[in-house]
Amino acid sequence: MSTTPEPATDDASPAPSAAPARGRGRKGAERREALLDAAEEVLVAEGGPEWTMRAVAAAAGVRLGHLQYYFPTHAELVAAVLERVLRRSADRLAPLLSADSDAPGAATGVVTALLAEQEDARLMRLFVEVWALAARDTTVAAAVRGFYGDYRTQVTAFLARRHPDLPEEEHRARAGVFVMLIEGASLFRSEVAGERDPATDKALLRTALALLGP
């Protein structure tokens, strides 16, 4: 997907050069968030190929020049949407993996919460589109790798607190497989690749818990 800005037309004035003032203040922040909401909706509904600056502006009900005031280029819009999507997921993960790992049911709570999140069809479509963008855009790919790297680090720390007797290499290896298992399951449990199956879900839960240990 190209990350070059679309050419301005008669109804789109160039973005102002005063970039530091862009989106400052409460109203500016609210407008920026509304534009990002519209960008996410277009990405989910239409997919990456149709995710143009003009389509986002139309969905937000604003002129292209207004969108370009906050996000002068398509690359900046992509970066802002991606940062927000990944930040939300990181914020959801952090309390799960930073909780007392030795508490009764701690591991089960982590796995069931992650699997329950996969029942959000919109969220899953959004991540499918983000992964598709990452396959075509090195900047997006780097951000996605960073997110999953942090995810693995948090799982590694969870395992280290839970099983201090195991070597660090084992913690990282288990964490890596755990992330692969859960994230791969998100595709196969979504409407993209098929339907959720109760028996398979039980086996998935057992396998994930085995990685985290008793």
mmCIF file of C-alpha atoms in Angstrom:
data_model
loop_
_atom_site.group_PDB
_atom_site.id
_atom_site.type_symbol
_atom_site.label_atom_id
_atom_site.label_comp_id
_atom_site.label_asym_id
_atom_site.label_seq_id
_atom_site.Cartn_x
_atom_site.Cartn_y
_atom_site.Cartn_z
ATOM 1 C CA MET A 1 0.000 0.000 0.000
ATOM 2 C CA SER A 2 1.384 3.354 -0.980
ATOM 3 C CA THR A 3 2.112 5.714 1.852
ATOM 4 C CA THR A 4 2.519 8.766 -0.359
ATOM 5 C CA PRO A 5 0.045 11.619 0.104
ATOM 6 C CA GLU A 6 -2.774 11.936 -2.408
ATOM 7 C CA PRO A 7 -2.529 14.991 -4.628
ATOM 8 C CA ALA A 8 -4.669 17.900 -3.520
ATOM 9 C CA THR A 9 -7.603 18.841 -5.750
ATOM 10 C CA ASP A 10 -9.682 21.989 -6.095
ATOM 11 C CA ASP A 11 -11.560 21.232 -2.876
ATOM 12 C CA ALA A 12 -8.447 20.492 -0.831
ATOM 13 C CA SER A 13 -6.089 23.187 0.338
ATOM 14 C CA PRO A 14 -2.555 22.181 1.301
ATOM 15 C CA ALA A 15 -1.923 21.352 4.914
ATOM 16 C CA PRO A 16 -0.590 24.308 6.914
ATOM 17 C CA SER A 17 3.113 24.326 7.622
ATOM 18 C CA ALA A 18 2.659 25.063 11.333
ATOM 19 C CA ALA A 19 2.848 21.386 12.263
ATOM 20 C CA PRO A 20 3.569 21.901 15.995
ATOM 21 C CA ALA A 21 0.128 23.522 16.471
ATOM 22 C CA ARG A 22 -1.698 20.671 14.788
ATOM 23 C CA GLY A 23 -4.263 19.058 17.081
ATOM 24 C CA ARG A 24 -3.276 21.009 20.204
ATOM 25 C CA GLY A 25 -5.924 21.859 22.784
ATOM 26 C CA ARG A 26 -9.006 19.930 23.808
ATOM 27 C CA LYS A 27 -11.013 20.641 20.655
ATOM 28 C CA GLY A 28 -8.059 19.855 18.421
ATOM 29 C CA ALA A 29 -7.502 16.561 20.234
ATOM 30 C CA GLU A 30 -11.203 15.695 19.906
ATOM 31 C CA ARG A 31 -11.171 16.423 16.170
ATOM 32 C CA ARG A 32 -8.042 14.347 15.740
ATOM 33 C CA GLU A 33 -9.615 11.411 17.569
ATOM 34 C CA ALA A 34 -12.776 11.721 15.455
ATOM 35 C CA LEU A 35 -10.665 11.542 12.296
ATOM 36 C CA LEU A 36 -8.864 8.470 13.613
ATOM 37 C CA ASP A 37 -12.231 6.890 14.432
ATOM 38 C CA ALA A 38 -13.299 7.449 10.818
ATOM 39 C CA ALA A 39 -9.994 6.068 9.529
ATOM 40 C CA GLU A 40 -10.461 2.888 11.569
ATOM 41 C CA GLU A 41 -14.020 2.475 10.296
ATOM 42 C CA VAL A 42 -12.875 2.742 6.680
ATOM 43 C CA LEU A 43 -10.060 0.278 7.294
ATOM 44 C CA VAL A 44 -12.435 -2.259 8.875
ATOM 45 C CA ALA A 45 -15.269 -1.787 6.385
ATOM 46 C CA GLU A 46 -13.342 -1.378 3.141
ATOM 47 C CA GLY A 47 -9.881 -2.827 3.734
ATOM 48 C CA GLY A 48 -6.403 -1.542 2.997
ATOM 49 C CA PRO A 49 -6.719 -1.027 -0.800
ATOM 50 C CA GLU A 50 -9.644 1.372 -0.296
ATOM 51 C CA TRP A 51 -8.083 3.112 2.690
ATOM 52 C CA THR A 52 -7.317 6.414 1.016
ATOM 53 C CA MET A 53 -7.130 9.914 2.443
ATOM 54 C CA ARG A 54 -10.175 10.892 0.387
ATOM 55 C CA ALA A 55 -12.209 7.919 1.682
ATOM 56 C CA VAL A 56 -11.336 8.776 5.289
ATOM 57 C CA ALA A 57 -12.263 12.427 4.796
ATOM 58 C CA ALA A 58 -15.606 11.401 3.283
ATOM 59 C CA ALA A 59 -16.314 9.019 6.174
ATOM 60 C CA ALA A 60 -15.501 11.777 8.673
ATOM 61 C CA GLY A 61 -17.697 14.262 6.790
ATOM 62 C CA VAL A 62 -14.871 16.760 6.280
ATOM 63 C CA ARG A 63 -12.942 18.196 3.343
ATOM 64 C CA LEU A 64 -9.701 16.552 2.357
ATOM 65 C CA GLY A 65 -7.822 19.692 3.376
ATOM 66 C CA HIS A 66 -9.196 19.393 6.914
ATOM 67 C CA LEU A 67 -7.885 15.829 7.203
ATOM 68 C CA GLN A 68 -4.533 16.935 5.782
ATOM 69 C CA TYR A 69 -4.299 19.650 8.420
ATOM 70 C CA TYR A 70 -4.058 16.951 11.096
ATOM 71 C CA PHE A 71 -2.385 14.263 8.966
ATOM 72 C CA PRO A 72 -0.576 15.883 6.016
ATOM 73 C CA THR A 73 0.362 12.554 4.424
ATOM 74 C CA HIS A 74 -1.116 9.101 4.185
ATOM 75 C CA ALA A 75 1.961 7.741 5.975
ATOM 76 C CA GLU A 76 1.261 9.964 8.997
ATOM 77 C CA LEU A 77 -2.383 8.856 9.089
ATOM 78 C CA VAL A 78 -1.360 5.185 8.910
ATOM 79 C CA ALA A 79 1.173 5.696 11.702
ATOM 80 C CA ALA A 80 -1.364 7.438 13.946
ATOM 81 C CA VAL A 81 -4.038 4.773 13.455
ATOM 82 C CA LEU A 82 -1.553 1.972 14.013
ATOM 83 C CA GLU A 83 -0.121 3.589 17.140
ATOM 84 C CA ARG A 84 -3.604 3.974 18.603
ATOM 85 C CA VAL A 85 -4.694 0.420 17.780
ATOM 86 C CA LEU A 86 -1.546 -1.138 19.224
ATOM 87 C CA ARG A 87 -1.594 1.133 22.280
ATOM 88 C CA ARG A 88 -5.134 0.022 23.117
ATOM 89 C CA SER A 89 -4.133 -3.626 22.880
ATOM 90 C CA ALA A 90 -1.010 -3.020 24.960
ATOM 91 C CA ASP A 91 -3.117 -1.271 27.610
ATOM 92 C CA ARG A 92 -5.452 -4.285 27.740
ATOM 93 C CA LEU A 93 -2.564 -6.740 28.007
ATOM 94 C CA ALA A 94 -0.540 -4.942 30.672
ATOM 95 C CA PRO A 95 -2.839 -5.474 33.696
ATOM 96 C CA LEU A 96 -3.402 -9.131 32.777
ATOM 97 C CA LEU A 97 0.285 -9.950 32.601
ATOM 98 C CA SER A 98 1.439 -7.738 35.459
ATOM 99 C CA ALA A 99 -0.996 -9.260 37.982
ATOM 100 C CA ASP A 100 0.145 -11.707 40.657
ATOM 101 C CA SER A 101 1.214 -14.691 38.567
ATOM 102 C CA ASP A 102 1.031 -17.042 41.574
ATOM 103 C CA ALA A 103 -2.564 -16.171 42.470
ATOM 104 C CA PRO A 104 -5.073 -19.045 42.062
ATOM 105 C CA GLY A 105 -6.361 -19.088 38.516
ATOM 106 C CA ALA A 106 -3.923 -16.390 37.353
ATOM 107 C CA ALA A 107 -2.851 -18.248 34.217
ATOM 108 C CA THR A 108 -6.417 -19.285 33.394
ATOM 109 C CA GLY A 109 -7.509 -15.664 33.787
ATOM 110 C CA VAL A 110 -4.868 -14.480 31.323
ATOM 111 C CA VAL A 111 -5.741 -17.051 28.667
ATOM 112 C CA THR A 112 -9.517 -16.753 28.962
ATOM 113 C CA ALA A 113 -9.323 -12.952 28.807
ATOM 114 C CA LEU A 114 -7.175 -13.075 25.670
ATOM 115 C CA LEU A 115 -9.502 -15.563 24.000
ATOM 116 C CA ALA A 116 -12.581 -13.566 25.001
ATOM 117 C CA GLU A 117 -11.058 -10.508 23.318
ATOM 118 C CA GLN A 118 -10.998 -12.483 20.081
ATOM 119 C CA GLU A 119 -14.800 -12.580 20.121
ATOM 120 C CA ASP A 120 -14.790 -8.882 19.219
ATOM 121 C CA ALA A 121 -15.314 -9.242 15.454
ATOM 122 C CA ARG A 122 -14.486 -5.613 14.722
ATOM 123 C CA LEU A 123 -11.215 -5.787 16.626
ATOM 124 C CA MET A 124 -10.230 -8.957 14.793
ATOM 125 C CA ARG A 125 -10.997 -7.411 11.381
ATOM 126 C CA LEU A 126 -8.944 -4.400 12.377
ATOM 127 C CA PHE A 127 -5.935 -6.564 13.256
ATOM 128 C CA VAL A 128 -6.268 -8.578 10.043
ATOM 129 C CA GLU A 129 -6.042 -5.325 8.095
ATOM 130 C CA VAL A 130 -3.087 -4.143 10.196
ATOM 131 C CA TRP A 131 -1.245 -7.408 9.470
ATOM 132 C CA ALA A 132 -2.033 -7.017 5.762
ATOM 133 C CA LEU A 133 -0.622 -3.485 5.823
ATOM 134 C CA ALA A 134 2.489 -4.747 7.611
ATOM 135 C CA ALA A 135 3.109 -7.165 4.750
ATOM 136 C CA ARG A 136 3.335 -4.236 2.338
ATOM 137 C CA ASP A 137 4.757 -1.402 4.422
ATOM 138 C CA THR A 138 8.072 -1.669 6.265
ATOM 139 C CA THR A 139 7.182 1.121 8.713
ATOM 140 C CA VAL A 140 3.950 -0.607 9.724
ATOM 141 C CA ALA A 141 5.813 -3.924 9.929
ATOM 142 C CA ALA A 142 8.371 -2.416 12.308
ATOM 143 C CA ALA A 143 5.610 -1.082 14.588
ATOM 144 C CA VAL A 144 3.849 -4.450 14.609
ATOM 145 C CA ARG A 145 7.107 -6.254 15.419
ATOM 146 C CA GLY A 146 7.679 -3.829 18.267
ATOM 147 C CA PHE A 147 4.206 -4.493 19.669
ATOM 148 C CA TYR A 148 4.622 -8.277 19.559
ATOM 149 C CA GLY A 149 8.130 -7.961 20.964
ATOM 150 C CA ASP A 150 6.718 -6.105 23.980
ATOM 151 C CA TYR A 151 3.917 -8.663 24.243
ATOM 152 C CA ARG A 152 6.460 -11.500 24.372
ATOM 153 C CA THR A 153 8.534 -9.604 26.951
ATOM 154 C CA GLN A 154 5.494 -9.265 29.225
ATOM 155 C CA VAL A 155 4.665 -12.959 28.907
ATOM 156 C CA THR A 156 8.326 -13.790 29.607
ATOM 157 C CA ALA A 157 8.214 -11.703 32.796
ATOM 158 C CA PHE A 158 4.939 -13.397 33.811
ATOM 159 C CA LEU A 159 6.578 -16.810 33.371
ATOM 160 C CA ALA A 160 9.726 -15.735 35.217
ATOM 161 C CA ARG A 161 7.647 -14.720 38.256
ATOM 162 C CA ARG A 162 5.620 -17.914 37.997
ATOM 163 C CA HIS A 163 8.550 -20.292 37.459
ATOM 164 C CA PRO A 164 11.756 -18.714 38.788
ATOM 165 C CA ASP A 165 13.413 -22.145 38.718
ATOM 166 C CA LEU A 166 13.349 -22.277 34.906
ATOM 167 C CA PRO A 167 16.189 -20.711 32.865
ATOM 168 C CA GLU A 168 15.594 -17.417 31.073
ATOM 169 C CA GLU A 169 15.896 -19.134 27.694
ATOM 170 C CA GLU A 170 12.981 -21.391 28.601
ATOM 171 C CA HIS A 171 10.898 -18.422 29.717
ATOM 172 C CA ARG A 172 11.465 -16.666 26.392
ATOM 173 C CA ALA A 173 10.883 -19.802 24.326
ATOM 174 C CA ARG A 174 7.603 -20.574 26.064
ATOM 175 C CA ALA A 175 6.523 -16.948 25.816
ATOM 176 C CA GLY A 176 7.252 -16.914 22.086
ATOM 177 C CA VAL A 177 5.202 -20.046 21.459
ATOM 178 C CA PHE A 178 2.409 -18.719 23.673
ATOM 179 C CA VAL A 179 2.161 -15.491 21.661
ATOM 180 C CA MET A 180 2.225 -17.448 18.382
ATOM 181 C CA LEU A 181 -0.498 -19.769 19.647
ATOM 182 C CA ILE A 182 -2.836 -17.043 20.900
ATOM 183 C CA GLU A 183 -2.327 -14.714 17.945
ATOM 184 C CA GLY A 184 -2.632 -17.505 15.412
ATOM 185 C CA ALA A 185 -5.831 -18.597 17.140
ATOM 186 C CA SER A 186 -7.237 -15.099 16.661
ATOM 187 C CA LEU A 187 -7.242 -15.658 12.899
ATOM 188 C CA PHE A 188 -8.684 -19.154 12.953
ATOM 189 C CA ARG A 189 -11.303 -18.262 15.563
ATOM 190 C CA SER A 190 -12.422 -15.209 13.592
ATOM 191 C CA GLU A 191 -14.890 -14.943 10.744
ATOM 192 C CA VAL A 192 -11.928 -14.666 8.384
ATOM 193 C CA ALA A 193 -10.852 -18.310 8.490
ATOM 194 C CA GLY A 194 -13.743 -20.160 10.070
ATOM 195 C CA GLU A 195 -15.934 -20.524 13.127
ATOM 196 C CA ARG A 196 -15.134 -21.120 16.778
ATOM 197 C CA ASP A 197 -15.558 -24.710 17.904
ATOM 198 C CA PRO A 198 -16.093 -25.511 21.619
ATOM 199 C CA ALA A 199 -14.003 -28.695 21.555
ATOM 200 C CA THR A 200 -11.136 -26.952 19.793
ATOM 201 C CA ASP A 201 -11.382 -24.035 22.214
ATOM 202 C CA LYS A 202 -11.002 -26.421 25.174
ATOM 203 C CA ALA A 203 -7.905 -27.975 23.604
ATOM 204 C CA LEU A 204 -6.551 -24.495 22.885
ATOM 205 C CA LEU A 205 -7.041 -23.473 26.511
ATOM 206 C CA ARG A 206 -5.275 -26.626 27.753
ATOM 207 C CA THR A 207 -2.338 -26.072 25.402
ATOM 208 C CA ALA A 208 -1.948 -22.403 26.343
ATOM 209 C CA LEU A 209 -2.102 -23.227 30.054
ATOM 210 C CA ALA A 210 0.518 -25.946 29.607
ATOM 211 C CA LEU A 211 2.893 -23.299 28.238
ATOM 212 C CA LEU A 212 2.300 -21.092 31.256
ATOM 213 C CA GLY A 213 2.700 -24.063 33.571
ATOM 214 C CA PRO A 214 0.617 -25.400 36.465
#
